[in-house]
């Protein structure tokens, strides 16, 4: 069965510091991996995805994520956090060899960036 | 350039009533999805559709009905609403099954 874990309910960082939001996954075969962000009272917005190729994926708003197959992880990173990055972040996964199935989402991590 | 829209944005109903949540997308995406978001559970898939007239159950389908007669519309019906169906409902669409999904703004449903 597919699953996604976001081990931290909340991550707190100071503005200007680097941030990491952790995600680990479990799928049969190769994964398709995604990160989404949700601001209050809004729908989810796509940030970035890993399908194949370079393990370091760059996305919107300066975010990037590193795919690590041996550790089954896809951590979200940003070199310098902004207060406006404060939001709820979701990791999602789908098995590459399972056509027609939907994404499985983690429970989300709340990122708080202080000024 | 509406993208994906949901209506109504807020709905209050009573136990036992039928409620339909609407979802419309303008991209001609093949895939459409319905999720519910609850504290502590993240997003859980209710139903999804790979194309018009093709639908399939997700993780939590009980008490819900969907239809997709046109590619652009994917309504979700609660046949007899229960308090446990109080939630925020999100519709999403994607070009392919493995593509990134684009989400609507959500419908906040309260069942009294």
mmCIF file of C-alpha atoms in Angstrom:
data_model
loop_
_atom_site.group_PDB
_atom_site.id
_atom_site.type_symbol
_atom_site.label_atom_id
_atom_site.label_comp_id
_atom_site.label_asym_id
_atom_site.label_seq_id
_atom_site.Cartn_x
_atom_site.Cartn_y
_atom_site.Cartn_z
ATOM 1 C CA UNK A 1 0.000 0.000 0.000
ATOM 2 C CA UNK A 2 1.094 3.537 -0.670
ATOM 3 C CA UNK A 3 1.696 5.909 2.213
ATOM 4 C CA UNK A 4 3.237 9.248 3.015
ATOM 5 C CA UNK A 5 4.564 10.438 6.349
ATOM 6 C CA UNK A 6 5.273 13.991 7.399
ATOM 7 C CA UNK A 7 6.865 13.422 10.800
ATOM 8 C CA UNK A 8 6.570 17.014 12.031
ATOM 9 C CA UNK A 9 3.211 18.632 12.639
ATOM 10 C CA UNK A 10 4.908 22.010 12.909
ATOM 11 C CA UNK A 11 8.203 23.554 11.863
ATOM 12 C CA UNK A 12 9.321 26.928 13.192
ATOM 13 C CA UNK A 13 12.154 28.969 11.688
ATOM 14 C CA UNK A 14 13.320 32.563 11.797
ATOM 15 C CA UNK A 15 13.132 34.701 8.676
ATOM 16 C CA UNK A 16 16.320 34.446 6.655
ATOM 17 C CA UNK A 17 17.223 31.006 7.984
ATOM 18 C CA UNK A 18 17.062 27.863 5.861
ATOM 19 C CA UNK A 19 14.003 25.660 6.230
ATOM 20 C CA UNK A 20 13.341 21.960 5.751
ATOM 21 C CA UNK A 21 9.975 20.215 5.778
ATOM 22 C CA UNK A 22 10.361 16.462 5.907
ATOM 23 C CA UNK A 23 8.536 13.796 3.912
ATOM 24 C CA UNK A 24 9.038 10.053 3.641
ATOM 25 C CA UNK A 25 7.044 7.719 1.457
ATOM 26 C CA UNK A 26 6.281 4.105 0.748
ATOM 27 C CA UNK A 27 5.220 2.825 -2.672
ATOM 28 C CA UNK A 28 5.713 -0.252 -4.803
ATOM 29 C CA UNK A 29 8.157 0.618 -7.543
ATOM 30 C CA UNK A 30 9.140 4.113 -8.579
ATOM 31 C CA UNK A 31 7.323 7.086 -7.065
ATOM 32 C CA UNK A 32 5.852 10.259 -8.407
ATOM 33 C CA UNK A 33 6.262 12.848 -5.641
ATOM 34 C CA UNK A 34 4.663 16.243 -5.137
ATOM 35 C CA UNK A 35 4.667 19.165 -2.732
ATOM 36 C CA UNK A 36 1.715 21.478 -2.252
ATOM 37 C CA UNK A 37 1.179 24.566 -0.109
ATOM 38 C CA UNK A 38 -2.083 25.743 1.441
ATOM 39 C CA UNK A 39 -2.659 29.254 2.735
ATOM 40 C CA UNK A 40 -5.546 29.905 5.152
ATOM 41 C CA UNK A 41 -8.999 29.504 3.591
ATOM 42 C CA UNK A 42 -7.505 28.634 0.223
ATOM 43 C CA UNK A 43 -7.129 25.540 -1.898
ATOM 44 C CA UNK A 44 -3.840 23.720 -2.308
ATOM 45 C CA UNK A 45 -1.262 25.180 -4.673
ATOM 46 C CA UNK A 46 1.246 23.026 -6.539
ATOM 47 C CA UNK A 47 4.890 23.756 -5.655
ATOM 48 C CA UNK A 48 6.986 21.125 -7.369
ATOM 49 C CA UNK A 49 7.169 17.497 -8.440
ATOM 50 C CA UNK A 50 9.597 14.679 -8.983
ATOM 51 C CA UNK A 51 8.817 12.268 -11.797
ATOM 52 C CA UNK A 52 12.241 11.165 -12.994
ATOM 53 C CA UNK A 53 15.705 12.563 -13.646
ATOM 54 C CA UNK A 54 17.692 14.941 -11.439
ATOM 55 C CA UNK A 55 17.203 14.226 -7.742
ATOM 56 C CA UNK A 56 17.125 17.937 -6.930
ATOM 57 C CA UNK A 57 13.906 19.504 -8.102
ATOM 58 C CA UNK A 58 13.341 23.255 -8.171
ATOM 59 C CA UNK A 59 9.868 24.706 -7.860
ATOM 60 C CA UNK A 60 7.881 27.840 -7.247
ATOM 61 C CA UNK A 61 8.737 30.645 -4.801
ATOM 62 C CA UNK A 62 12.357 29.511 -4.367
ATOM 63 C CA UNK A 63 11.489 26.091 -2.973
ATOM 64 C CA UNK A 64 13.356 22.940 -3.901
ATOM 65 C CA UNK A 65 13.153 19.309 -2.894
ATOM 66 C CA UNK A 66 15.632 16.461 -2.917
ATOM 67 C CA UNK A 67 14.578 12.959 -3.874
ATOM 68 C CA UNK A 68 16.527 10.298 -1.981
ATOM 69 C CA UNK A 69 15.619 6.823 -3.149
ATOM 70 C CA UNK A 70 17.642 4.925 -0.554
ATOM 71 C CA UNK A 71 16.032 6.834 2.301
ATOM 72 C CA UNK A 72 12.621 7.019 0.553
ATOM 73 C CA UNK A 73 12.495 10.719 1.317
ATOM 74 C CA UNK A 74 11.509 13.887 -0.505
ATOM 75 C CA UNK A 75 12.270 16.772 1.842
ATOM 76 C CA UNK A 76 11.220 20.302 0.931
ATOM 77 C CA UNK A 77 13.847 23.005 1.373
ATOM 78 C CA UNK A 78 14.395 26.715 0.977
ATOM 79 C CA UNK A 79 17.716 28.479 1.581
ATOM 80 C CA UNK A 80 16.219 31.605 3.157
ATOM 81 C CA UNK A 81 12.734 31.593 4.685
ATOM 82 C CA UNK A 82 10.274 34.468 4.368
ATOM 83 C CA UNK A 83 7.440 35.336 6.745
ATOM 84 C CA UNK A 84 5.114 34.911 3.758
ATOM 85 C CA UNK A 85 6.177 31.239 3.525
ATOM 86 C CA UNK A 86 4.133 30.559 6.662
ATOM 87 C CA UNK A 87 1.486 28.057 5.557
ATOM 88 C CA UNK A 88 0.473 24.399 5.608
ATOM 89 C CA UNK A 89 2.578 22.126 3.427
ATOM 90 C CA UNK A 90 1.546 18.759 2.037
ATOM 91 C CA UNK A 91 3.653 16.013 0.515
ATOM 92 C CA UNK A 92 1.926 13.561 -1.846
ATOM 93 C CA UNK A 93 2.946 10.352 -3.637
ATOM 94 C CA UNK A 94 1.721 8.016 -6.335
ATOM 95 C CA UNK A 95 3.275 4.843 -7.653
ATOM 96 C CA UNK A 96 4.547 5.312 -11.192
ATOM 97 C CA UNK A 97 3.347 1.911 -12.314
ATOM 98 C CA UNK A 98 -0.245 2.283 -11.120
ATOM 99 C CA UNK A 99 -2.097 4.064 -13.869
ATOM 100 C CA UNK A 100 -5.365 5.664 -12.952
ATOM 101 C CA UNK A 101 -4.789 5.954 -9.243
ATOM 102 C CA UNK A 102 -4.891 9.156 -7.292
ATOM 103 C CA UNK A 103 -2.357 10.837 -5.030
ATOM 104 C CA UNK A 104 -1.936 9.902 -1.391
ATOM 105 C CA UNK A 105 -1.363 12.974 0.778
ATOM 106 C CA UNK A 106 0.491 13.302 4.043
ATOM 107 C CA UNK A 107 -1.269 14.925 6.989
ATOM 108 C CA UNK A 108 0.519 18.212 6.462
ATOM 109 C CA UNK A 109 3.171 20.279 8.236
ATOM 110 C CA UNK A 110 2.509 23.805 9.440
ATOM 111 C CA UNK A 111 5.453 26.084 8.740
ATOM 112 C CA UNK A 112 5.761 29.194 10.889
ATOM 113 C CA UNK A 113 8.356 31.782 9.944
ATOM 114 C CA UNK A 114 8.983 34.486 12.525
ATOM 115 C CA UNK A 115 10.302 37.953 11.738
ATOM 116 C CA UNK B 1 -9.424 32.277 -17.047
ATOM 117 C CA UNK B 2 -11.488 30.723 -14.304
ATOM 118 C CA UNK B 3 -9.508 27.498 -13.959
ATOM 119 C CA UNK B 4 -11.342 25.388 -11.431
ATOM 120 C CA UNK B 5 -14.294 26.696 -9.475
ATOM 121 C CA UNK B 6 -16.476 25.294 -6.714
ATOM 122 C CA UNK B 7 -19.929 26.294 -5.562
ATOM 123 C CA UNK B 8 -21.224 27.081 -3.094
ATOM 124 C CA UNK B 9 -18.223 28.257 -1.073
ATOM 125 C CA UNK B 10 -20.116 27.877 2.201
ATOM 126 C CA UNK B 11 -23.113 25.691 2.984
ATOM 127 C CA UNK B 12 -25.041 24.963 6.132
ATOM 128 C CA UNK B 13 -27.545 22.117 6.033
ATOM 129 C CA UNK B 14 -29.377 19.792 8.357
ATOM 130 C CA UNK B 15 -28.960 16.106 9.024
ATOM 131 C CA UNK B 16 -30.789 13.992 6.469
ATOM 132 C CA UNK B 17 -30.927 16.569 3.701
ATOM 133 C CA UNK B 18 -29.455 16.023 0.257
ATOM 134 C CA UNK B 19 -26.661 18.394 -0.701
ATOM 135 C CA UNK B 20 -24.824 18.776 -4.006
ATOM 136 C CA UNK B 21 -21.447 20.445 -4.285
ATOM 137 C CA UNK B 22 -20.493 21.646 -7.731
ATOM 138 C CA UNK B 23 -17.097 21.616 -9.414
ATOM 139 C CA UNK B 24 -16.275 23.075 -12.822
ATOM 140 C CA UNK B 25 -12.949 23.242 -14.663
ATOM 141 C CA UNK B 26 -12.113 25.082 -17.860
ATOM 142 C CA UNK B 27 -8.886 23.253 -18.793
ATOM 143 C CA UNK B 28 -10.465 20.111 -20.312
ATOM 144 C CA UNK B 29 -8.448 18.030 -17.881
ATOM 145 C CA UNK B 30 -9.199 14.323 -18.069
ATOM 146 C CA UNK B 31 -8.976 13.622 -14.356
ATOM 147 C CA UNK B 32 -11.059 15.156 -11.595
ATOM 148 C CA UNK B 33 -11.038 14.444 -7.873
ATOM 149 C CA UNK B 34 -12.998 15.136 -4.713
ATOM 150 C CA UNK B 35 -11.238 15.346 -1.350
ATOM 151 C CA UNK B 36 -12.321 16.198 2.135
ATOM 152 C CA UNK B 37 -10.006 17.947 4.561
ATOM 153 C CA UNK B 38 -10.369 17.390 8.286
ATOM 154 C CA UNK B 39 -8.057 18.286 11.158
ATOM 155 C CA UNK B 40 -5.732 15.420 11.918
ATOM 156 C CA UNK B 41 -6.524 13.570 8.709
ATOM 157 C CA UNK B 42 -5.073 15.783 6.013
ATOM 158 C CA UNK B 43 -6.753 15.273 2.647
ATOM 159 C CA UNK B 44 -8.688 12.111 2.006
ATOM 160 C CA UNK B 45 -9.889 11.106 -1.437
ATOM 161 C CA UNK B 46 -13.634 10.551 -1.776
ATOM 162 C CA UNK B 47 -14.049 9.809 -5.484
ATOM 163 C CA UNK B 48 -12.183 10.433 -8.669
ATOM 164 C CA UNK B 49 -12.897 10.322 -12.382
ATOM 165 C CA UNK B 50 -10.527 9.486 -15.229
ATOM 166 C CA UNK B 51 -12.894 10.774 -17.932
ATOM 167 C CA UNK B 52 -16.550 11.504 -18.582
ATOM 168 C CA UNK B 53 -18.724 8.609 -17.416
ATOM 169 C CA UNK B 54 -15.789 6.927 -15.623
ATOM 170 C CA UNK B 55 -15.655 7.244 -11.842
ATOM 171 C CA UNK B 56 -14.018 5.274 -9.062
ATOM 172 C CA UNK B 57 -14.049 5.194 -5.287
ATOM 173 C CA UNK B 58 -11.349 6.667 -3.152
ATOM 174 C CA UNK B 59 -10.525 6.164 0.507
ATOM 175 C CA UNK B 60 -13.792 7.467 2.022
ATOM 176 C CA UNK B 61 -16.676 7.088 -0.481
ATOM 177 C CA UNK B 62 -19.498 6.035 1.850
ATOM 178 C CA UNK B 63 -22.424 8.447 1.882
ATOM 179 C CA UNK B 64 -21.330 10.226 -1.294
ATOM 180 C CA UNK B 65 -22.367 9.941 -4.937
ATOM 181 C CA UNK B 66 -20.658 11.427 -7.985
ATOM 182 C CA UNK B 67 -21.407 11.715 -11.667
ATOM 183 C CA UNK B 68 -19.517 13.037 -14.629
ATOM 184 C CA UNK B 69 -21.648 13.444 -17.713
ATOM 185 C CA UNK B 70 -19.431 16.241 -19.079
ATOM 186 C CA UNK B 71 -15.647 16.508 -18.914
ATOM 187 C CA UNK B 72 -15.759 19.912 -17.234
ATOM 188 C CA UNK B 73 -18.187 19.129 -14.401
ATOM 189 C CA UNK B 74 -17.872 16.767 -11.455
ATOM 190 C CA UNK B 75 -20.648 17.239 -8.883
ATOM 191 C CA UNK B 76 -20.525 15.567 -5.486
ATOM 192 C CA UNK B 77 -23.809 14.664 -3.782
ATOM 193 C CA UNK B 78 -24.362 13.823 -0.150
ATOM 194 C CA UNK B 79 -27.536 11.776 -0.361
ATOM 195 C CA UNK B 80 -28.499 12.107 3.303
ATOM 196 C CA UNK B 81 -26.100 14.411 5.123
ATOM 197 C CA UNK B 82 -24.695 13.407 8.509
ATOM 198 C CA UNK B 83 -22.787 15.471 11.076
ATOM 199 C CA UNK B 84 -19.663 13.458 10.338
ATOM 200 C CA UNK B 85 -19.724 14.919 6.837
ATOM 201 C CA UNK B 86 -19.057 18.403 8.200
ATOM 202 C CA UNK B 87 -15.773 19.230 6.494
ATOM 203 C CA UNK B 88 -14.032 21.303 3.867
ATOM 204 C CA UNK B 89 -14.405 19.758 0.429
ATOM 205 C CA UNK B 90 -11.885 20.317 -2.340
ATOM 206 C CA UNK B 91 -12.244 19.520 -5.999
ATOM 207 C CA UNK B 92 -9.133 19.069 -8.117
ATOM 208 C CA UNK B 93 -8.255 18.269 -11.711
ATOM 209 C CA UNK B 94 -5.210 17.037 -13.588
ATOM 210 C CA UNK B 95 -4.294 16.557 -17.200
ATOM 211 C CA UNK B 96 -3.201 12.956 -16.654
ATOM 212 C CA UNK B 97 -3.382 10.597 -13.719
ATOM 213 C CA UNK B 98 0.263 11.190 -12.865
ATOM 214 C CA UNK B 99 0.226 14.961 -13.449
ATOM 215 C CA UNK B 100 0.098 17.603 -10.757
ATOM 216 C CA UNK B 101 -3.395 18.370 -9.546
ATOM 217 C CA UNK B 102 -4.917 21.822 -9.503
ATOM 218 C CA UNK B 103 -7.292 22.566 -6.670
ATOM 219 C CA UNK B 104 -10.421 24.625 -6.376
ATOM 220 C CA UNK B 105 -10.951 27.080 -3.500
ATOM 221 C CA UNK B 106 -12.992 24.619 -1.457
ATOM 222 C CA UNK B 107 -16.503 24.386 -0.020
ATOM 223 C CA UNK B 108 -16.965 24.591 3.725
ATOM 224 C CA UNK B 109 -19.932 22.373 4.611
ATOM 225 C CA UNK B 110 -21.563 22.334 8.012
ATOM 226 C CA UNK B 111 -24.172 19.693 8.827
ATOM 227 C CA UNK B 112 -26.277 20.561 11.880
#
